[in-house]
Amino acid sequence: MALVVPLAASAQIALFTVNNGAEVPIGAVLDLGKVAVGDTASVRIRVRNIGTKTANITYFFADGVGFSVDRPTLPFPIAPGSVQDALLSFTQTTVAPLYPANLRVDSDINSVSAYVIAAVVVGPALTVFPACTGSNGPPPSIDFGPVQAGQVRLCNFSLQNPGAQDMTISTFQIAGAAFHISMGPSAPFTIPGGGAITFVVNFTPGAAASYTGSLAIATRTYSLKGTAFNTPLPTPLLEFDSGSIQSAQQRRLTMRLPSAAASSASGSVALAFLPDTTVATDDPAVVFLATGSRSLPFSVTQGSTLISIGGQTSAMFQTGTTSGRIRFTLSGVVTAGDPTTLLTIPATAMSIDSAIATRRLGDLDIQLTGFDNTYSAGVMTFTFSDISGQTLLPGAIRADFTQDFRTFFTKAQAGSAFQVRVSFPVTGDTSGIGSVDVQLSNSAGIKSQHLIFQ
Amino acid sequence: MKLVLGLAFWAGCAFAQSGIEVPAIGAIVDSTGTLRLVQGVAGNFWLGPAKVWGVLSAACSDRRCLVKTDSKILSPTGETDAPPGPAMFDIDGDEAILFFPQQGIFARWHADTLDTLDWAVNGEILSVRLRGAETEIAVRRDGQVWIVRPDGSVVDSIGESVGPVLLLPEGVLFAAADELVLRRQDAPEVRLPLSRAQSITAMGAHYAAVHAGNHVGNDAIYALRTEPGRESLFLLPGDTP
């Protein structure tokens, strides 16, 4: 039998096991313990170069039936002070009290080895009843499935002893915050040959998330997993302050639930703009005003119907200067129905925000500021009157600036707000010109504006 | 009188060929000390790109904006050295009156030059107004706000102002408890609900910028339209990405 080489001062490489990050020197014997038939027992092995020269590893095997080592391809170097980890595994399908192996690592400086042993026993067989699913592996696992947050899922299990002899279960414990054994024996306990015991595990997630845990039974550890989802919210109602929706408005969005929320929830409310026109693809002024963006977080607390938007009871937004639809959508929550809400911004005749008519020497200037939410503006007529209100010849003067407006809208891509100045060259005295009637046409109608010259 | 002979599109600056441009409202100083142009029409605003950084104060008329950085007064035509700290402005045509609170100094700005004025006005200076050759000053003394001339003579008083004040060309805008009050000589007084107004500045020819909030993340900048008959309070888009 090859015995372990002690960590002599002259040693170049040394062997350790690593458990939860802690190194433990491997002695003469490394016992993997009892392994259930068909299961795999693994231990992390670390080769550390404790010398001052690079060690070139030329041999690294566990020579024995059922044993294997997962490590880099030979040969490989380990620099002074460095380590190389490997995974030593054992599995067998035949029951036997002793499976030996010689774990040996050779380097160009020195060699180390250890005697590794394992026993293969008949393990208990676990049966998982619906609604949970699972298997004895490999790898052993149990899935509790999706559960509504705050609710409990009970899973029933049967642990059988398939052998003829009594089986003592010395390890029977569960880990994981959302999992606990609600009914069953305490370790150690004995299962008679051919017999079984039953137990129940509760999965109780507090909030929507993925949960993991473990259930250790004798030589086998089952991974546990489950997911929790929030209770679907009653379909949120998106409501707006009263009054007809038009362009160039600042409106208020409130959100509420038709009935109290069964659990707290949070998500995002977003708006998107769908223009009627093909001249513009969007209207960037359609935003939530609090952030100048198109999305705000919202939240609702358990038992409440009030939805907080960005920490406030409501959220202001702009309707822009383009006819079309504003679509509000929610994300991040599960709702009973689709809360998507559409606001229609109707096409309207051109809107004038401000207008001024002024005289200059030789010119009459008209400045108009407004918007055309149809993006079809262009045709204008100007009818000048004297200070007594009499129309001046030649009467209505028609001008078509359609192409200019279209060019502007296409380039600006900033909604339909505009400021335009139109100058009329005049000869002679302009002081007698008192006013001008302006008509602005678009596809939705005609807007008239009477301006007094200043 | 000759007849109108014809028409021609006036060449604007943004789209010189079309004569159409994006409407400008004025400018504000955002929460990061950046001068931002405010564009759009009433009820539909957006903030243009950052123009100047490190701005302490700014005010705009229909013709120009003046910007105070820590050591300069910036205008569209140039810059001039100025005392450190913020400033109050009022612009009238090609001239402006300034007050530097840290130094308690009044000055007159013209063509990128700054001339110190030998004025001594007692109390907390809240706003200045330049109308032709005449200057008026809003000042708080013992909890009462007065409008005075540089020689100390009293023009008017504002009884209920508890917050910032902005003297307008033809009136005064001030913060009372939970509301803004727009008072003019030739128009009915207008009151608009708004609490926690921190400052009021001239955003442009027809708008005032009102900074409001509690300085704990709920700050907001409002645009108050001051034209008679069209007074409205709007919220400007925030600048969070």
XYZ file of C-alpha atoms in Angstrom:
695
model
C 0.000 0.000 0.000
C 1.261 3.399 -0.878
C 1.136 5.709 2.053
C 0.884 9.408 2.011
C 4.042 11.360 1.794
C 4.148 13.687 4.771
C 4.498 17.444 4.258
C 8.189 17.432 4.761
C 10.152 20.620 4.608
C 11.646 19.472 1.357
C 8.289 18.653 -0.195
C 7.419 20.536 -3.356
C 3.727 19.667 -3.743
C 1.080 18.786 -1.142
C -2.494 17.518 -1.255
C -5.530 19.051 0.408
C -9.260 18.720 0.332
C -11.235 21.909 -0.018
C -14.491 22.273 1.823
C -16.320 25.591 1.735
C -13.085 27.261 0.751
C -11.085 25.807 3.621
C -8.056 23.637 2.892
C -7.603 20.486 4.946
C -4.398 18.473 4.465
C -5.068 14.970 3.231
C -3.699 12.384 5.613
C -2.824 8.805 4.901
C -6.427 7.867 4.251
C -9.199 9.845 2.604
C -12.594 8.301 3.387
C -15.426 9.265 1.099
C -17.854 7.441 3.379
C -20.969 5.602 2.357
C -22.296 6.179 -1.104
C -25.722 4.978 -2.156
C -25.902 2.654 -5.112
C -25.736 4.669 -8.301
C -24.958 7.918 -6.528
C -21.827 9.930 -7.055
C -19.689 11.198 -4.221
C -17.260 13.956 -5.069
C -14.579 15.829 -3.200
C -12.512 18.751 -4.337
C -8.783 18.021 -4.284
C -6.155 20.757 -4.253
C -2.529 20.336 -5.249
C -0.456 23.139 -3.772
C 3.102 23.935 -4.730
C 4.714 24.859 -1.447
C 8.220 24.959 -2.851
C 10.200 27.631 -4.552
C 10.369 26.055 -7.988
C 7.736 25.359 -10.576
C 6.423 21.826 -10.247
C 5.535 20.039 -13.452
C 2.740 17.551 -12.740
C 3.221 14.412 -14.775
C 0.862 11.962 -13.060
C -2.455 12.608 -11.303
C -4.827 9.661 -10.998
C -7.023 7.780 -8.514
C -6.280 4.195 -9.383
C -9.281 2.158 -8.263
C -12.633 0.871 -9.517
C -15.276 3.552 -9.655
C -12.895 6.467 -9.012
C -12.072 9.283 -11.412
C -10.251 12.597 -11.300
C -11.353 15.635 -13.269
C -8.229 17.754 -13.735
C -6.251 19.505 -16.495
C -4.567 17.486 -19.186
C -1.188 16.186 -18.172
C 1.448 17.445 -17.941
C 0.782 20.865 -16.416
C 2.895 23.198 -14.317
C 2.118 24.707 -10.914
C 4.099 27.823 -10.090
C 5.590 28.279 -6.609
C 2.810 29.214 -4.199
C 0.114 28.354 -6.707
C -2.510 25.627 -6.637
C -4.409 23.418 -9.015
C -7.824 22.067 -8.068
C -9.357 18.831 -9.309
C -12.536 16.882 -8.591
C -12.236 13.363 -7.226
C -15.438 11.378 -7.813
C -16.661 7.906 -7.012
C -19.717 5.991 -8.157
C -20.648 2.316 -8.230
C -23.738 0.218 -8.758
C -22.683 -2.766 -6.723
C -23.022 -2.838 -2.981
C -19.722 -3.478 -1.241
C -18.214 -2.394 2.064
C -14.924 -1.221 0.625
C -13.836 0.335 -2.614
C -10.151 1.395 -2.454
C -8.054 3.582 -4.709
C -4.584 5.049 -4.730
C -4.632 8.769 -5.295
C -1.207 9.742 -6.546
C 0.280 12.943 -7.874
C 3.764 12.965 -9.358
C 5.801 16.008 -10.185
C 9.318 16.460 -11.435
C 10.254 17.382 -7.853
C 8.383 14.904 -5.683
C 5.318 12.674 -5.454
C 2.398 12.608 -3.013
C -0.320 10.008 -2.596
C -3.187 8.976 -0.361
C -5.325 5.867 0.189
C -8.914 6.643 -0.758
C -11.804 4.457 0.361
C -15.552 4.396 -0.104
C -18.410 2.030 0.685
C -21.401 1.417 -1.506
C -24.624 0.786 0.332
C -28.247 0.383 -0.495
C -29.671 3.864 -0.183
C -33.171 4.852 0.623
C -35.417 5.607 -2.307
C -37.407 8.787 -2.268
C -40.769 9.075 -3.955
C -42.060 12.562 -4.688
C -45.814 12.982 -4.986
C -47.482 15.610 -7.168
C -47.679 18.529 -7.395
C -43.943 18.394 -6.804
C -41.626 16.555 -9.130
C -38.183 15.125 -8.643
C -35.792 12.266 -8.985
C -33.170 10.375 -7.051
C -30.676 11.556 -9.600
C -28.134 12.002 -10.628
C -28.380 14.740 -9.710
C -31.002 14.279 -6.992
C -33.495 17.117 -7.266
C -36.975 18.188 -6.235
C -38.977 20.915 -7.938
C -41.816 22.580 -6.050
C -42.970 24.416 -9.172
C -44.501 27.877 -9.338
C -46.300 29.132 -6.255
C -48.081 32.399 -5.600
C -46.040 34.556 -3.258
C -47.295 34.314 0.305
C -48.993 30.989 -0.296
C -47.859 27.529 0.836
C -47.172 24.503 -1.282
C -47.130 21.203 0.605
C -45.211 18.333 -0.917
C -45.603 14.763 0.260
C -42.731 12.329 0.199
C -42.214 8.678 0.872
C -38.779 7.380 1.847
C -38.434 3.653 1.265
C -35.858 1.141 2.393
C -35.486 -1.168 -0.625
C -33.238 -3.578 1.240
C -34.108 -6.431 3.555
C -32.199 -5.058 6.508
C -33.176 -2.183 8.736
C -31.758 1.145 7.531
C -30.724 3.828 9.956
C -31.037 7.356 8.634
C -28.688 9.542 10.599
C -28.897 12.578 8.335
C -32.290 14.125 7.627
C -32.209 17.887 7.379
C -33.399 20.650 5.117
C -31.841 23.995 4.204
C -33.250 26.997 2.403
C -35.226 29.913 3.754
C -38.522 29.034 2.079
C -38.387 25.295 2.769
C -39.042 23.405 5.944
C -40.139 19.929 7.007
C -43.594 20.309 8.458
C -44.233 16.676 9.263
C -41.880 13.733 9.540
C -39.385 11.967 11.771
C -36.305 13.471 13.324
C -32.909 12.001 12.659
C -31.671 9.530 13.561
C -34.480 7.136 12.748
C -34.763 3.637 11.359
C -36.674 2.363 8.372
C -37.329 -1.371 8.574
C -36.339 -3.544 5.659
C -38.871 -3.106 2.894
C -40.595 -0.361 4.858
C -41.074 3.345 4.345
C -41.758 6.541 6.183
C -43.555 9.625 4.929
C -42.875 13.271 5.472
C -44.076 16.666 4.236
C -42.039 19.657 3.106
C -43.594 23.122 2.968
C -42.492 25.659 0.381
C -43.551 29.109 1.611
C -42.113 31.910 -0.559
C -42.578 35.377 0.841
C -42.092 37.302 -2.383
C -41.856 36.733 -6.088
C -38.429 35.192 -6.747
C -36.644 31.957 -7.488
C -35.828 29.882 -4.423
C -33.321 27.106 -3.849
C -32.541 24.825 -0.957
C -31.357 21.326 -0.170
C -32.671 18.227 1.515
C -30.011 15.863 2.884
C -31.158 12.297 3.451
C -28.497 9.839 4.543
C -25.832 9.834 1.824
C -27.817 11.787 -0.691
C -28.526 15.498 -0.957
C -31.442 16.643 -3.060
C -31.435 20.117 -4.528
C -34.702 21.926 -3.926
C -36.088 24.637 -6.112
C -39.282 26.575 -6.479
C -40.442 29.839 -7.927
C -42.915 32.341 -6.592
C -44.976 34.792 -8.559
C -47.013 37.697 -7.427
C -50.747 37.448 -7.349
C -52.135 38.845 -10.557
C -53.227 42.385 -9.884
C -56.787 43.249 -10.688
C -56.561 44.970 -14.059
C -55.344 48.491 -13.275
C -57.503 51.363 -14.423
C -55.624 54.180 -16.124
C -57.549 57.424 -15.837
C -57.023 61.002 -16.934
C -58.126 64.362 -15.641
C -61.394 65.579 -17.073
C -61.722 67.443 -20.336
C -61.283 66.509 -23.953
C -57.849 65.383 -24.958
C -56.145 67.722 -27.403
C -52.666 68.483 -28.611
C -50.412 70.792 -26.579
C -51.908 69.829 -23.268
C -50.350 68.801 -20.004
C -52.570 66.081 -18.611
C -52.624 64.020 -15.472
C -52.519 60.231 -15.370
C -53.763 58.385 -12.321
C -53.805 54.638 -11.829
C -55.916 52.606 -9.455
C -57.139 49.091 -8.955
C -60.813 48.141 -9.052
C -60.226 46.053 -5.932
C -57.512 45.798 -3.343
C -54.197 44.250 -4.304
C -53.693 40.800 -2.797
C -49.972 41.479 -2.606
C -47.623 44.358 -3.085
C -46.383 44.833 -6.606
C -44.281 47.215 -8.622
C -43.529 47.770 -12.258
C -43.273 50.445 -14.887
C -45.805 52.446 -16.833
C -44.660 53.508 -20.267
C -46.136 55.642 -22.981
C -45.541 55.452 -26.688
C -46.747 57.699 -29.450
C -48.281 56.490 -32.684
C -48.613 59.415 -35.108
C -51.300 59.616 -37.749
C -48.932 61.307 -40.161
C -46.177 59.662 -42.131
C -44.163 62.868 -42.177
C -42.996 62.270 -38.615
C -42.302 58.965 -36.954
C -42.733 60.242 -33.438
C -43.396 63.305 -31.329
C -40.576 63.622 -28.801
C -42.512 66.086 -26.655
C -44.893 63.313 -25.596
C -43.208 62.498 -22.306
C -43.849 62.216 -18.621
C -42.944 65.631 -17.283
C -41.408 64.522 -14.006
C -38.462 62.982 -15.806
C -38.801 64.061 -19.408
C -38.859 60.377 -20.250
C -41.427 57.865 -21.401
C -41.384 55.486 -18.474
C -42.041 55.831 -14.780
C -41.976 53.270 -11.988
C -45.181 52.491 -10.139
C -46.035 50.520 -7.046
C -49.021 49.349 -5.085
C -49.068 48.004 -1.574
C -50.946 44.966 -0.404
C -54.532 45.781 0.497
C -54.576 49.076 -1.381
C -56.273 50.215 -4.560
C -54.056 53.250 -4.954
C -51.146 53.033 -7.350
C -48.229 55.343 -6.795
C -46.507 56.575 -9.959
C -42.950 57.723 -9.489
C -43.684 58.161 -5.809
C -46.597 60.473 -6.521
C -50.352 59.989 -6.665
C -50.384 60.918 -10.349
C -48.091 61.683 -13.253
C -48.240 64.630 -15.612
C -47.516 64.112 -19.289
C -47.600 66.142 -22.485
C -49.819 65.307 -25.426
C -47.442 66.783 -28.006
C -48.364 68.523 -31.236
C -49.159 65.573 -33.460
C -52.468 63.858 -34.032
C -52.366 60.173 -33.269
C -52.576 57.902 -30.305
C -50.721 57.763 -27.028
C -50.472 54.195 -25.797
C -49.931 53.505 -22.110
C -48.636 50.078 -21.162
C -47.589 48.418 -17.926
C -44.696 46.043 -17.433
C -43.143 44.185 -14.554
C -46.413 42.953 -13.072
C -48.903 40.218 -13.780
C -52.401 41.582 -14.214
C -55.720 39.849 -14.555
C -56.406 41.650 -17.817
C -54.602 43.865 -20.286
C -54.444 47.393 -18.865
C -53.119 48.950 -22.082
C -54.891 52.242 -22.639
C -55.021 54.369 -25.766
C -55.581 58.107 -25.852
C -56.577 59.553 -29.175
C -55.240 62.971 -30.071
C -57.604 64.259 -32.744
C -56.520 66.116 -35.838
C -57.432 69.777 -35.588
C -57.163 72.951 -37.566
C -53.934 74.824 -37.033
C -53.467 76.286 -33.580
C -51.937 79.731 -33.113
C -50.114 80.194 -29.835
C -49.078 83.765 -30.488
C -49.217 86.141 -33.414
C -47.956 89.608 -34.046
C -48.161 92.023 -36.975
C -45.638 94.818 -37.193
C -44.689 97.527 -39.649
C -41.220 98.231 -40.937
C -40.121 100.742 -43.488
C -41.195 99.132 -46.733
C -42.422 95.935 -45.151
C -45.277 94.499 -43.181
C -44.230 91.568 -41.026
C -46.486 88.876 -39.669
C -45.094 86.395 -37.180
C -47.101 83.344 -36.251
C -46.234 80.768 -33.630
C -48.321 77.644 -33.331
C -48.608 74.060 -34.414
C -50.234 71.941 -37.089
C -50.912 68.520 -35.699
C -51.823 67.184 -39.155
C -48.470 68.123 -40.720
C -50.360 69.350 -43.787
C -50.048 73.120 -43.354
C -49.099 75.416 -46.144
C -51.922 77.329 -47.708
C -52.396 80.784 -46.187
C -54.413 83.802 -47.171
C -53.783 87.348 -45.979
C -56.381 90.057 -46.263
C -55.229 93.544 -45.307
C -57.531 96.284 -44.115
C -57.033 99.963 -43.498
C -57.487 101.511 -40.110
C -61.194 101.970 -40.786
C -61.615 98.268 -41.508
C -61.974 98.556 -45.271
C -60.351 95.737 -47.202
C -57.391 96.829 -49.248
C -56.940 95.714 -52.802
C -56.211 93.213 -54.158
C -58.128 91.531 -51.359
C -57.130 88.110 -50.135
C -53.557 87.228 -51.036
C -52.996 83.509 -51.257
C -49.672 81.855 -50.589
C -48.814 78.190 -50.541
C -45.963 77.238 -48.246
C -46.811 73.543 -48.172
C -43.398 72.411 -49.327
C -41.644 74.712 -46.869
C -43.647 73.330 -43.975
C -43.103 69.771 -45.071
C -39.370 70.350 -45.317
C -39.368 71.919 -41.878
C -41.377 69.136 -40.254
C -39.236 66.474 -41.857
C -35.979 68.057 -40.768
C -37.011 69.141 -37.293
C -38.653 65.875 -36.153
C -39.695 67.817 -33.069
C -43.437 67.776 -33.349
C -45.338 70.284 -35.408
C -44.661 73.457 -33.428
C -43.411 76.229 -35.655
C -42.680 79.900 -35.834
C -43.057 81.496 -39.234
C -42.571 85.055 -40.388
C -44.086 86.349 -43.587
C -43.009 89.726 -44.906
C -44.904 91.801 -47.413
C -42.926 94.424 -49.306
C -44.910 97.624 -49.428
C -44.265 100.879 -51.187
C -45.576 104.088 -49.800
C -46.996 104.936 -46.416
C -47.837 101.887 -44.314
C -49.351 103.818 -41.441
C -52.799 103.502 -42.953
C -52.726 99.726 -42.871
C -54.552 98.774 -39.720
C -55.011 95.041 -39.615
C -54.687 91.754 -41.419
C -56.896 88.696 -41.426
C -54.903 85.519 -41.749
C -56.364 82.183 -42.720
C -54.275 79.073 -42.224
C -55.402 75.858 -43.830
C -54.589 72.272 -43.110
C -56.327 68.978 -43.749
C -58.525 69.376 -40.684
C -59.869 72.838 -41.346
C -59.164 76.538 -41.526
C -57.896 78.704 -38.711
C -58.597 82.430 -38.883
C -56.681 85.088 -37.004
C -57.261 88.833 -36.955
C -54.160 90.872 -36.185
C -53.816 94.576 -35.519
C -50.605 96.163 -36.768
C -48.420 97.571 -34.053
C -51.481 104.588 -50.097
C -49.921 102.127 -52.396
C -51.249 98.659 -52.509
C -49.552 95.694 -51.120
C -47.375 94.644 -53.977
C -46.329 91.155 -53.195
C -45.114 88.778 -50.597
C -41.927 87.037 -49.750
C -40.942 84.586 -47.123
C -38.742 86.076 -44.470
C -35.507 84.190 -44.045
C -35.224 82.827 -40.509
C -32.024 81.631 -38.938
C -32.742 77.974 -38.238
C -34.134 77.097 -41.635
C -33.001 79.952 -43.777
C -34.571 78.684 -46.939
C -37.975 78.043 -45.503
C -38.374 80.866 -43.085
C -39.823 78.468 -40.557
C -38.126 77.656 -37.307
C -38.660 75.899 -34.040
C -40.364 78.338 -31.663
C -38.207 79.520 -28.797
C -39.694 80.201 -25.366
C -36.539 81.271 -23.550
C -33.957 79.608 -21.355
C -33.598 78.129 -17.887
C -30.800 77.016 -15.639
C -31.373 73.353 -14.863
C -30.537 71.504 -11.679
C -26.971 70.893 -12.853
C -26.218 74.560 -13.499
C -26.569 74.210 -17.250
C -28.294 76.747 -19.457
C -30.973 74.988 -21.493
C -33.071 76.531 -24.206
C -36.797 76.044 -23.753
C -38.595 75.463 -27.020
C -42.139 74.732 -28.127
C -45.500 76.303 -27.554
C -47.674 76.625 -24.475
C -48.406 73.172 -23.094
C -45.814 71.529 -25.285
C -42.303 72.237 -24.152
C -39.004 70.564 -24.560
C -35.531 71.447 -23.417
C -32.954 72.068 -26.073
C -29.348 71.013 -25.835
C -27.084 72.378 -23.133
C -25.633 75.709 -24.146
C -23.517 76.899 -21.227
C -22.259 75.038 -18.184
C -21.447 76.371 -14.729
C -24.279 78.864 -14.800
C -25.255 80.546 -11.546
C -27.980 82.835 -12.862
C -29.626 83.707 -16.137
C -32.389 85.886 -17.481
C -33.814 86.364 -20.935
C -35.786 89.013 -22.751
C -37.293 88.765 -26.203
C -33.945 89.745 -27.692
C -31.196 88.238 -25.596
C -30.209 86.154 -22.607
C -27.625 87.185 -20.076
C -25.823 84.470 -18.169
C -23.844 84.781 -14.957
C -21.077 82.291 -14.342
C -18.883 82.554 -11.303
C -16.774 85.323 -12.769
C -18.341 86.423 -16.048
C -21.427 87.896 -17.598
C -22.034 86.133 -20.904
C -24.179 87.523 -23.676
C -24.766 86.488 -27.293
C -22.173 89.070 -28.313
C -19.406 88.491 -25.784
C -18.507 88.409 -22.130
C -17.363 90.673 -19.369
C -15.759 90.156 -15.983
C -18.124 90.298 -13.042
C -18.023 89.850 -9.258
C -18.234 86.211 -8.117
C -21.515 84.598 -7.162
C -25.015 84.785 -8.584
C -26.738 87.829 -10.001
C -30.201 89.250 -10.570
C -30.934 90.747 -13.958
C -33.477 92.774 -15.776
C -32.973 93.381 -19.468
C -34.551 96.243 -21.336
C -33.547 96.491 -24.966
C -29.771 96.701 -25.192
C -29.248 97.413 -21.520
C -29.605 95.538 -18.273
C -29.534 96.273 -14.570
C -27.798 93.727 -12.368
C -27.534 93.130 -8.664
C -24.836 90.946 -7.138
C -26.181 89.686 -3.787
C -22.868 88.520 -2.378
C -21.323 91.947 -2.759
C -24.499 94.020 -2.485
C -23.508 95.807 -5.697
C -25.742 97.164 -8.460
C -24.374 97.540 -11.976
C -25.480 98.514 -15.425
C -24.642 96.248 -18.386
C -24.385 97.546 -21.908
C -22.567 96.176 -24.944
C -20.610 93.687 -22.849
C -19.383 96.285 -20.421
C -20.334 96.536 -16.775
C -20.527 99.804 -14.873
C -20.919 99.717 -11.130
C -23.697 101.878 -9.736
C -23.384 103.766 -6.522
C -26.713 102.683 -5.083
C -27.334 101.699 -1.495
C -30.668 100.041 -0.855
C -31.444 98.651 2.574
C -33.005 95.234 2.982
C -32.977 91.952 1.083
C -32.933 92.687 -2.646
C -35.417 90.374 -4.384
C -35.654 91.649 -7.950
C -34.714 94.559 -10.181
C -36.620 96.172 -13.029
C -35.316 98.464 -15.758
C -37.801 100.545 -17.665
C -36.014 102.989 -19.908
C -33.960 105.190 -17.671
C -35.877 104.191 -14.578
C -34.956 101.372 -12.248
C -37.127 99.851 -9.559
C -36.119 97.365 -6.931
C -38.137 94.851 -4.923
C -36.780 94.668 -1.407
C -37.868 92.817 1.725
C -37.632 94.735 4.969
C -38.933 93.370 8.247
C -41.053 90.781 6.462
C -42.640 93.314 4.157
C -41.816 93.593 0.454
C -41.537 97.041 -1.039
C -40.896 98.313 -4.516
C -38.497 101.202 -4.293
C -36.341 103.359 -6.480
C -32.565 103.498 -6.113
C -32.891 106.703 -4.078
C -35.023 104.839 -1.559
C -38.351 106.354 -2.470
C -41.190 103.856 -2.201
C -43.203 103.093 -5.335
C -45.441 100.292 -4.084
C -45.664 97.436 -1.632
C -46.436 93.737 -1.878
C -48.217 92.789 1.233
C -48.363 89.039 1.219
C -45.190 87.863 -0.458
C -43.412 85.240 1.547
C -41.120 83.945 -1.151
C -39.353 85.015 -4.310
C -40.399 88.055 -6.334
C -39.931 88.937 -9.993
C -40.595 92.438 -11.196
C -42.121 92.297 -14.671
C -42.190 95.155 -17.208
C -45.788 95.931 -16.312
C -46.339 94.137 -13.045
C -44.979 91.856 -10.423
C -44.993 88.102 -9.936
C -44.477 86.802 -6.446
C -44.948 83.747 -4.282
C -47.519 83.853 -1.535
C -48.501 80.944 0.658
C -49.122 77.996 -1.678
C -49.736 80.162 -4.725
C -48.170 82.468 -7.222
C -49.643 85.921 -7.629
C -49.395 87.832 -10.895
C -50.311 91.446 -10.286
C -50.435 94.041 -13.066
C -51.546 97.615 -13.285
C -53.931 97.117 -16.193
C -55.228 93.584 -15.717
C -56.985 91.553 -13.053
C -54.797 89.859 -10.527
C -54.162 86.196 -11.302
C -53.443 83.555 -8.688
C -52.097 80.151 -9.592
C -51.707 77.384 -7.034
C -48.100 76.357 -6.414
C -46.337 75.646 -3.179
C -42.663 75.713 -2.273
C -41.586 78.250 -4.896
C -37.854 78.726 -4.432
C -36.994 81.241 -7.121
C -38.538 83.142 -10.021
C -36.546 84.311 -13.016
C -37.302 85.773 -16.418
C -37.311 82.816 -18.828
C -38.208 84.848 -21.884
C -40.366 87.662 -23.097
C -43.622 86.080 -21.992
C -42.630 83.420 -19.510
C -41.165 83.254 -16.031
C -39.311 80.219 -14.739
C -40.366 79.148 -11.260
C -38.153 76.680 -9.436
C -40.160 74.814 -6.831
C -39.510 71.885 -4.572
C -38.193 70.732 -1.282
C -34.630 70.011 -2.395
C -34.994 66.318 -1.617
C -35.513 65.091 -5.117
C -38.896 66.594 -5.809
C -37.642 69.771 -7.432
C -39.409 70.949 -10.549
C -39.232 73.899 -12.880
C -42.458 75.525 -13.972
C -43.090 77.900 -16.846
C -45.568 80.639 -16.036
C -46.999 82.427 -19.042
C -47.369 86.078 -18.148
C -49.221 87.510 -21.149
C -52.469 89.169 -20.068
C -55.406 86.858 -20.626
C -53.190 83.836 -21.298
C -51.753 83.268 -17.865
C -51.072 79.615 -17.254
C -48.682 77.536 -15.241
C -46.964 74.644 -16.982
C -44.504 72.050 -15.825
C -41.303 71.837 -17.811
C -39.986 68.390 -18.679
C -37.452 67.096 -16.214
C -33.988 66.312 -17.416
C -33.677 62.782 -16.102
C -32.525 60.521 -18.902
